[in-house]
Structure formats: C-alpha cells, structure tokens
Coordinates of C-alpha atoms in Angstrom, one line a residue:
M1151 CA 45.2 -15.5 69.8
K1152 CA 43.7 -18.9 69.6
P1153 CA 45.2 -21.3 67.1
L1154 CA 43.3 -21.9 63.9
L1155 CA 41.8 -25.3 64.0
I1156 CA 41.1 -27.2 60.8
L1157 CA 39.1 -30.3 61.0
L1158 CA 39.5 -32.9 58.3
T1159 CA 36.7 -35.5 58.1
S1160 CA 37.6 -39.0 57.3
G1161 CA 38.3 -39.5 53.6
T1162 CA 38.5 -35.7 52.9
F1163 CA 41.6 -34.0 51.6
L1164 CA 42.2 -30.4 50.9
H1165 CA 44.0 -29.4 47.7
A1166 CA 45.0 -26.0 46.6
Q1167 CA 43.0 -24.9 43.5
G1168 CA 45.1 -24.4 40.4
P1169 CA 44.5 -21.9 37.5
L1170 CA 41.1 -22.2 35.7
T1171 CA 42.6 -21.8 32.2
P1172 CA 44.4 -24.9 31.1
P1173 CA 48.1 -24.5 30.1
G1174 CA 48.5 -23.4 26.4
A1175 CA 45.0 -22.0 26.1
P1176 CA 44.8 -18.6 24.3
A1177 CA 44.3 -15.6 26.5
P1178 CA 40.7 -14.3 26.3
T1179 CA 40.2 -11.2 24.1
Q1180 CA 37.6 -8.5 24.1
K1181 CA 36.2 -7.2 20.8
S1182 CA 35.8 -3.5 20.5
L1183 CA 32.4 -1.9 20.2
Q1184 CA 33.2 -0.8 16.6
E1185 CA 34.0 -4.5 15.6
I1186 CA 30.7 -5.6 17.1
W1187 CA 28.8 -2.9 15.1
D1188 CA 30.7 -3.8 11.9
K1189 CA 29.7 -7.5 12.4
I1190 CA 26.1 -6.5 13.0
G1191 CA 26.2 -4.4 9.8
T1192 CA 27.6 -7.3 7.8
L1193 CA 24.8 -9.6 9.1
E1194 CA 22.1 -7.1 8.3
N1195 CA 23.4 -6.8 4.7
T1196 CA 23.4 -10.6 4.5
V1197 CA 19.8 -10.8 5.7
T1198 CA 18.7 -8.0 3.4
G1199 CA 20.3 -9.8 0.4
L1200 CA 18.7 -13.1 1.4
Q1201 CA 15.3 -11.3 1.7
A1202 CA 15.7 -9.8 -1.8
Q1203 CA 16.7 -13.2 -3.2
N1204 CA 13.7 -14.8 -1.5
E1205 CA 11.4 -12.1 -2.9
N1206 CA 12.7 -12.7 -6.4
L1207 CA 12.3 -16.4 -6.1
T1208 CA 8.8 -16.0 -4.6
N1209 CA 7.7 -13.8 -7.5
L1210 CA 9.2 -16.2 -10.1
L1211 CA 7.5 -19.2 -8.5
L1212 CA 4.2 -17.3 -8.1
S1213 CA 4.4 -16.3 -11.8
I1214 CA 5.0 -19.9 -12.8
G1215 CA 2.1 -21.0 -10.5
Q1216 CA -0.3 -18.5 -12.0
T1217 CA 0.6 -19.5 -15.5
T1218 CA 0.1 -23.2 -14.8
G1219 CA -3.0 -22.6 -12.6
A1220 CA -1.3 -23.8 -9.4
I1221 CA -1.6 -20.4 -7.8
Q1222 CA -4.8 -18.5 -8.4
W1223 CA -6.0 -14.9 -8.2
Q1224 CA -9.0 -14.4 -6.0
R1225 CA -11.5 -12.4 -8.0
S1226 CA -14.7 -10.8 -6.7
T1227 CA -17.4 -8.4 -8.0
V1228 CA -17.4 -5.3 -5.9
D1229 CA -20.5 -3.5 -7.4
S1230 CA -22.8 -4.8 -10.1
T1231 CA -25.7 -2.4 -9.7
C1232 CA -26.2 -0.8 -13.2
S1233 CA -23.1 0.4 -15.1
V1234 CA -20.3 1.0 -12.6
G1235 CA -16.6 0.6 -12.3
D1236 CA -15.0 3.2 -14.5
C1237 CA -12.1 5.4 -13.2
T1238 CA -11.2 3.1 -10.3
S1239 CA -8.6 3.9 -7.7
L1240 CA -7.5 1.4 -5.1
A1241 CA -5.9 1.9 -1.7
F1242 CA -5.7 0.1 1.6
T1243 CA -7.1 1.4 4.9
L1244 CA -4.8 1.7 7.9
S1245 CA -6.3 -1.6 9.2
G1246 CA -5.5 -3.4 5.9
Q1247 CA -8.9 -3.4 4.2
P1248 CA -9.0 -2.7 0.4
A1249 CA -11.0 0.4 -0.6
I1250 CA -11.9 1.7 -4.1
S1251 CA -13.2 5.0 -5.5
Y1252 CA -15.0 4.8 -8.8
Y1253 CA -17.6 6.3 -11.2
D1254 CA -21.2 5.1 -11.5
S1255 CA -21.9 6.0 -15.1
T1256 CA -25.6 5.0 -14.9
N1257 CA -26.4 7.5 -12.2
D1258 CA -23.4 9.9 -12.8
D1259 CA -22.3 9.5 -9.2
L1260 CA -19.0 9.2 -7.3
K1261 CA -18.9 6.0 -5.3
Y1262 CA -16.7 4.4 -2.7
A1263 CA -16.5 0.8 -1.6
V1264 CA -14.6 -0.9 1.2
L1265 CA -14.3 -4.6 2.0
D1266 CA -15.9 -5.3 5.4
G1267 CA -14.7 -8.8 6.2
S1268 CA -16.1 -10.7 3.2
I1269 CA -18.7 -8.1 2.1
W1270 CA -18.1 -5.1 -0.1
M1271 CA -19.9 -2.0 1.2
P1272 CA -20.5 0.5 -1.6
T1273 CA -21.6 4.0 -0.7
T1274 CA -22.4 7.1 -2.8
V1275 CA -20.1 10.0 -2.0
D1276 CA -21.4 12.7 -4.4
S1277 CA -24.5 12.7 -6.5
T1278 CA -25.0 16.4 -7.3
G1279 CA -25.0 16.5 -11.1
D1280 CA -22.6 14.4 -13.2
V1281 CA -19.7 13.8 -10.9
G1282 CA -17.1 11.1 -10.2
S1283 CA -15.0 10.7 -13.2
S1284 CA -11.1 10.9 -13.0
T1285 CA -11.2 9.6 -9.4
S1286 CA -8.0 9.2 -7.3
L1287 CA -8.2 7.7 -3.8
A1288 CA -5.7 8.2 -0.9
F1289 CA -6.0 8.0 2.9
T1290 CA -5.3 10.9 5.2
P1291 CA -2.6 10.5 7.8
G1292 CA -5.4 10.0 10.3
G1293 CA -6.8 7.1 8.2
Q1294 CA -9.8 8.8 6.6
P1295 CA -10.5 8.1 2.9
A1296 CA -10.1 11.1 0.5
I1297 CA -10.9 11.4 -3.2
S1298 CA -10.1 13.9 -5.9
Y1299 CA -12.5 13.8 -8.9
R1300 CA -14.1 15.8 -11.7
D1301 CA -17.5 17.5 -11.7
D1302 CA -18.5 17.1 -15.4
T1303 CA -21.6 19.2 -15.0
N1304 CA -19.7 22.3 -14.0
T1305 CA -16.3 21.2 -15.4
D1306 CA -14.7 21.7 -12.0
L1307 CA -12.1 19.9 -9.9
K1308 CA -13.5 18.6 -6.6
Y1309 CA -12.3 16.9 -3.4
A1310 CA -14.1 14.7 -0.9
V1311 CA -12.9 13.6 2.5
F1312 CA -14.7 11.5 5.1
N1313 CA -14.8 13.3 8.4
G1314 CA -15.8 10.3 10.5
S1315 CA -19.5 10.5 9.9
T1316 CA -20.2 12.1 6.5
W1317 CA -18.3 13.1 3.4
A1318 CA -17.2 16.7 3.2
L1319 CA -17.2 18.0 -0.4
S1320 CA -15.3 21.0 -1.7
T1321 CA -14.6 22.6 -5.0
V1322 CA -10.8 22.9 -5.6
A1323 CA -10.7 24.7 -9.0
S1324 CA -13.5 26.1 -11.1
T1325 CA -12.0 28.5 -13.7
G1326 CA -12.4 27.1 -17.1
D1327 CA -12.7 23.4 -18.0
V1328 CA -10.6 21.7 -15.3
G1329 CA -10.3 18.5 -13.3
S1330 CA -9.6 15.8 -15.7
Y1331 CA -6.9 13.2 -15.0
T1332 CA -6.7 13.9 -11.3
S1333 CA -4.1 12.3 -9.0
L1334 CA -4.2 12.7 -5.3
A1335 CA -1.4 12.4 -2.7
F1336 CA -0.7 13.8 0.7
T1337 CA 2.3 16.1 1.5
P1338 CA 4.7 15.1 4.2
G1339 CA 2.9 17.6 6.4
G1340 CA -0.4 15.8 5.8
Q1341 CA -2.1 18.2 3.4
P1342 CA -3.9 17.0 0.3
A1343 CA -2.3 17.8 -3.1
I1344 CA -3.7 17.2 -6.6
S1345 CA -2.3 17.2 -10.1
Y1346 CA -4.8 17.7 -12.9
T1347 CA -5.5 19.0 -16.4
D1348 CA -6.6 22.4 -17.4
S1349 CA -8.3 21.5 -20.6
T1350 CA -9.2 25.1 -21.5
N1351 CA -5.6 26.1 -21.7
G1352 CA -4.0 22.7 -22.3
D1353 CA -1.9 23.1 -19.1
L1354 CA -0.7 20.8 -16.3
K1355 CA -1.7 22.2 -13.0
Y1356 CA -1.1 21.5 -9.3
A1357 CA -3.2 22.3 -6.2
V1358 CA -2.3 22.0 -2.6
F1359 CA -4.3 22.8 0.5
N1360 CA -2.4 25.2 2.7
G1361 CA -4.6 24.7 5.8
S1362 CA -7.4 27.1 4.9
T1363 CA -7.5 27.4 1.1
W1364 CA -6.4 25.6 -2.0
A1365 CA -3.3 27.1 -3.6
L1366 CA -3.3 26.6 -7.4
S1367 CA -0.4 26.8 -9.8
T1368 CA 0.5 26.1 -13.4
V1369 CA 3.3 23.5 -13.7
D1370 CA 3.7 23.3 -17.5
S1371 CA 2.0 25.4 -20.2
T1372 CA 4.2 24.6 -23.2
G1373 CA 1.9 23.3 -25.9
H1374 CA -1.0 20.9 -24.9
V1375 CA 0.3 19.1 -21.8
G1376 CA -0.9 17.5 -18.7
V1377 CA -3.1 14.5 -19.6
F1378 CA -2.7 11.2 -17.7
T1379 CA -1.1 13.0 -14.7
S1380 CA 0.3 11.0 -11.8
L1381 CA 1.5 12.6 -8.6
A1382 CA 3.9 11.4 -6.0
F1383 CA 6.2 13.0 -3.4
T1384 CA 10.0 12.6 -3.5
P1385 CA 11.8 11.1 -0.5
G1386 CA 12.8 14.8 0.2
G1387 CA 9.1 15.8 0.3
Q1388 CA 8.8 17.6 -3.0
P1389 CA 5.9 17.1 -5.4
A1390 CA 6.7 15.2 -8.7
I1391 CA 4.4 14.6 -11.6
S1392 CA 4.5 12.3 -14.7
Y1393 CA 2.3 13.3 -17.6
I1394 CA 1.9 13.3 -21.4
D1395 CA 2.8 16.1 -23.7
S1396 CA 0.0 15.7 -26.3
T1397 CA 1.6 18.2 -28.7
N1398 CA 4.7 16.0 -29.2
N1399 CA 3.3 12.7 -27.9
D1400 CA 6.1 12.5 -25.3
L1401 CA 6.2 11.3 -21.8
K1402 CA 7.4 14.0 -19.4
Y1403 CA 8.4 14.4 -15.8
A1404 CA 8.2 17.5 -13.6
V1405 CA 9.6 17.9 -10.1
F1406 CA 9.5 20.9 -7.7
N1407 CA 13.0 21.9 -6.6
G1408 CA 11.9 24.1 -3.7
S1409 CA 11.5 27.3 -5.8
S1410 CA 10.4 26.2 -9.3
W1411 CA 9.4 23.2 -11.4
T1412 CA 12.1 21.5 -13.4
F1413 CA 11.2 19.3 -16.4
S1414 CA 12.7 16.4 -18.3
T1415 CA 11.5 14.4 -21.4
V1416 CA 11.4 10.8 -20.4
D1417 CA 10.5 9.2 -23.7
S1418 CA 10.1 10.9 -27.1
T1419 CA 10.5 7.9 -29.4
G1420 CA 7.4 6.9 -31.1
Y1421 CA 3.8 7.7 -30.2
V1422 CA 3.7 7.8 -26.4
V1423 CA 0.2 9.0 -25.5
G1424 CA -1.0 7.7 -22.2
Y1425 CA -1.8 5.9 -19.1
A1426 CA 1.3 7.0 -17.1
S1427 CA 1.8 6.0 -13.5
L1428 CA 4.5 7.4 -11.2
A1429 CA 6.1 5.8 -8.2
F1430 CA 9.5 6.1 -6.4
T1431 CA 11.9 3.2 -6.1
P1432 CA 13.0 2.2 -2.6
S1433 CA 16.3 4.0 -3.3
G1434 CA 14.3 7.2 -4.1
H1435 CA 14.5 7.4 -7.9
P1436 CA 11.4 8.2 -10.0
S1437 CA 10.0 5.5 -12.1
I1438 CA 7.0 5.4 -14.5
S1439 CA 4.9 2.8 -16.3
Y1440 CA 3.2 3.9 -19.5
A1441 CA 1.8 2.8 -22.9
D1442 CA 3.6 3.3 -26.2
F1443 CA 1.0 3.2 -28.9
S1444 CA 3.6 2.9 -31.6
N1445 CA 3.8 -0.8 -31.2
G1446 CA 1.1 -1.5 -28.6
S1447 CA 3.7 -2.0 -25.8
I1448 CA 3.8 -1.5 -22.1
K1449 CA 7.0 0.3 -21.0
Y1450 CA 8.9 1.1 -17.8
A1451 CA 11.2 4.1 -17.2
V1452 CA 13.4 4.6 -14.3
F1453 CA 15.9 7.4 -13.5
N1454 CA 19.3 6.1 -12.5
G1455 CA 20.6 9.4 -11.2
S1456 CA 21.7 10.8 -14.5
T1457 CA 19.5 9.4 -17.3
W1458 CA 16.2 7.7 -17.9
I1459 CA 16.5 4.0 -18.6
L1460 CA 13.7 2.6 -20.8
T1461 CA 12.6 -1.0 -21.0
T1462 CA 9.7 -2.8 -22.8
V1463 CA 7.7 -4.9 -20.4
D1464 CA 5.2 -6.4 -22.8
R1465 CA 4.6 -5.9 -26.6
M1466 CA 1.3 -7.0 -27.9
G1467 CA 1.2 -5.3 -31.3
E1468 CA -2.1 -3.5 -30.5
V1469 CA -3.2 -0.6 -28.3
A1470 CA -2.6 -1.3 -24.7
G1471 CA -3.1 0.9 -21.7
F1472 CA -4.5 1.6 -18.2
T1473 CA -1.2 1.0 -16.5
S1474 CA -0.7 1.2 -12.8
L1475 CA 2.7 1.0 -11.1
A1476 CA 3.6 0.0 -7.5
F1477 CA 6.6 -1.7 -5.7
T1478 CA 6.6 -5.0 -4.0
L1479 CA 7.6 -5.2 -0.4
G1480 CA 10.9 -6.5 -1.6
G1481 CA 11.4 -3.4 -3.7
Q1482 CA 10.7 -4.8 -7.2
P1483 CA 8.5 -2.8 -9.7
A1484 CA 5.1 -4.3 -10.6
I1485 CA 2.7 -3.2 -13.2
T1486 CA -0.9 -4.0 -14.0
Y1487 CA -2.3 -3.2 -17.5
Y1488 CA -5.0 -3.8 -20.0
D1489 CA -4.2 -6.0 -23.0
N1490 CA -6.5 -4.7 -25.7
S1491 CA -5.5 -7.5 -28.2
N1492 CA -6.9 -10.1 -25.9
S1493 CA -9.3 -8.0 -23.8
E1494 CA -7.7 -9.2 -20.5
L1495 CA -6.1 -7.9 -17.4
N1496 CA -2.4 -8.6 -17.0
Y1497 CA 0.2 -8.3 -14.3
A1498 CA 4.0 -8.0 -14.7
V1499 CA 6.6 -8.0 -12.0
F1500 CA 10.4 -7.7 -12.4
N1501 CA 12.0 -10.7 -10.7
G1502 CA 15.5 -9.3 -10.8
G1503 CA 16.4 -10.4 -14.3
I1504 CA 13.3 -10.4 -16.4
W1505 CA 9.7 -9.2 -16.3
A1506 CA 7.4 -12.2 -15.3
L1507 CA 4.1 -11.8 -17.0
S1508 CA 0.8 -13.4 -16.0
T1509 CA -2.9 -13.1 -16.8
V1510 CA -5.1 -12.0 -13.9
D1511 CA -8.6 -12.1 -15.6
N1512 CA -9.7 -13.0 -19.1
T1513 CA -13.3 -13.8 -18.6
G1514 CA -15.0 -11.5 -21.1
S1515 CA -13.5 -8.1 -21.8
V1516 CA -11.9 -7.0 -18.6
G1517 CA -9.0 -4.9 -17.3
S1518 CA -9.6 -1.3 -18.1
Y1519 CA -9.2 1.4 -15.5
T1520 CA -6.8 -0.7 -13.4
S1521 CA -5.3 0.4 -10.1
L1522 CA -2.6 -1.6 -8.3
A1523 CA -1.7 -1.6 -4.6
F1524 CA -0.1 -4.2 -2.3
T1525 CA -1.8 -5.7 0.7
P1526 CA 0.0 -5.2 4.1
G1527 CA 1.0 -8.8 3.7
G1528 CA 2.7 -8.1 0.3
Q1529 CA 0.2 -9.6 -2.1
P1530 CA -0.7 -7.6 -5.3
A1531 CA -4.3 -6.4 -5.4
I1532 CA -6.1 -4.8 -8.4
S1533 CA -9.3 -2.9 -9.0
Y1534 CA -10.6 -2.8 -12.6
T1535 CA -13.6 -2.7 -14.9
D1536 CA -15.4 -5.6 -16.3
L1537 CA -16.5 -4.1 -19.6
T1538 CA -18.6 -7.0 -20.7
N1539 CA -20.9 -6.8 -17.6
R1540 CA -20.2 -3.2 -16.7
N1541 CA -19.2 -4.2 -13.2
L1542 CA -16.5 -3.1 -10.8
K1543 CA -14.1 -6.0 -9.9
F1544 CA -11.3 -6.7 -7.5
A1545 CA -8.5 -9.3 -7.8
V1546 CA -5.9 -10.2 -5.2
R1547 CA -3.3 -12.9 -5.3
A1548 CA -4.0 -15.8 -3.0
P1549 CA -3.8 -16.2 -0.1
F1550 CA -5.6 -13.2 1.2
A1551 CA -8.1 -12.6 4.0
A1552 CA -9.4 -9.1 4.8
P1553 CA -9.2 -8.0 8.4

C-alpha cells in the first residue's frame, strides 16, 4: 500500500471541523402535524375575524359617506319606454352582469333587461295577453335566465327560461285564480321551484319541476294565507317559504322536513301584512325582512335555533314596504325598502352593532318594487320603480363597472 500523501500549500493549515451548533444552544425540535394544523386553524380564525371587522368598518364608513355625499350611488334608467318597471326582480349573471325581470304595464308584457357593458338591453319575453306581473328572476345552474310570473288574462302561473336562442314559455298551474306573489329558486339538483298564491282558495302553494312535469302541492290552507311569498332553500336542500297569513295579519314561515311541511308564526304582534323577503344567514338560519303596518316600520326576524328574534330596522310612522333582503359578502344582513312617508328608496345594513341607514334615491317618488342583490365584488345593487316617471331604474354603490 502506498502511503497517503497530504500536500500543504504555503500558508494553508488544516483544522478539524467542530460541532455546528454552538455550546449551550437548545436542541432542535420538530412540531407534530397536529400542532401545525392547530396553528393554521388559529390563523384562519384570526383572518376570518379581521375580515368581519373590516366588513363592519367598511359598511359603517360607506354609510357615513353616503349620508354626507362622499360616497355616491350610481343610478341609471334601465327602461323608459312607456310605463314600465313594476314587479322588478334583480339577479346577476354568471359573468357578473346585472339582469332584471319586470312588467311593462303599458303593453301588458313580461320584459327582461341585462346590462351589456354600459348599455341596458331590454327584451320582451312574453306578450301573449296581459302577462308579466309578480315576476321573480333566477339563473339556472347553467347560467340561463329564468322567470316565474303571472298570466293575468288566464289567471295562470307561468315560467319562462332562455334556452340559448329563444325564450321557452310554459304554464305551471292553471286551476283557478293562481300565480300571484311568485318566488323562484332552483333546487340543489338544479330544478326550478316556485312558491305562489292560490287566490281562489286562499292557499299557499308550491310547484317544482321533476324533470318532465310540474308537481304541485298545497303548503298551507288554514285561513287566507300565502301572499307575499318568498322561497329559498335551506343549507340541507329543503324548500322554505316566508309568507303572510292575511286572516290574522301574521308573518309565517314554512319549511319542508323531508316528508311534510312544518309551520311557525314569526310575528303576530300588530298588523303585519306584507312585503316579506326570505334569506338564510351564512350559519344557515332563516331570516326575513318585512313591513309592520301598525307603526309603519321595517322589521327583521332571524331564527336563532330555538326562537325568532325580532328587531325594528326603521320606523317611519307611515306605511312602508317593498322590502328585499340579502347578505353582504361579510355575512351581514342588508335590506332595501320603500319609505312611503318620504317617497324614497332606502338601504339598511347591519354593521355588527346597529342598523346603518342611508337614502339611495329621493328624486321624485321612487323605490317601490325593490329587489336587492350583491355584485360579485360585494357592492349592493337595487332594481326599483320610478313612480314619478314610470321608469325602471337601477342603483349600485360605487365603485362598480359591469364586465
């Protein structure tokens, strides 16, 4: 074996390398996977809390800005050809464009308008007879607009859906005087469902398309019930309806439990007679905005899991109505409504502690037939009627730009 030869160049010394960790340093530790997940969960809760606080602060600042004029609502006229704009219903397309169904009372037609960039494009959906009152707009899972409405000539409930090139029209119910106060929503399976009034019998009814035909059922027939219906689906996928019991002037709520409908009286104090709007909270509890004619107030009810909690949003002393309820992206309830005492359109949002109120439009007599929805960016948007000019109008909180 040859001897190992180590050459040392001039000025070069070889030293043995000592330990990398200095003396006295703590030994490295390794967190468990569970500890990492727990930490992530804590951070997510913190971020969620900060987002909620930011939403509350934003709503409060926006409310102050609207009151002082620092932040404006963008208002536009959608349709001004003859007398239009009653029975409005607002929803957003899958691409984020506002769309509205409404009634043309001059021509007795059902109409639909969508914002194409900066231009509203109105079209006539149904013009056979006197049609188009009690409209309710929703989009199919595939993104096509669909509308439930009443045929006043034949006193029927009708349904229209755009098939990509034309509007396909069908009669849902035709026995007796039916089809008032329609509310359209889609089942979790993607089928259209409608709540409506049977005026002949004074009943609340429900229709759902089963793939080939419309299945009709009576939800409530005790007394004269079922006006101002509002339909939504529970987080579990069951249909739920808020409505007015006109016999007792009460606000009621019905939900299907899988085999039958169960009922509860939400508010029986005073003279509750209309304009109910149903939506589910982010935590899955039903909530309703409505008008109490006893003192001209707008009220809000939410189920906390055991009882209904009632609060007064605004009290004007005169008849108020046309409420529409939706939830902000941060999960706070928001309501649009018509203030009859001042003939104006108002907006209320709960900021976590109080209801922040603001006026959206007070030029002339405006604000009936309101419908509220939030833009994909989280701005409140409203369709409504200008009674002074008999026009259909649209308002959205700035800044907003349609796709």
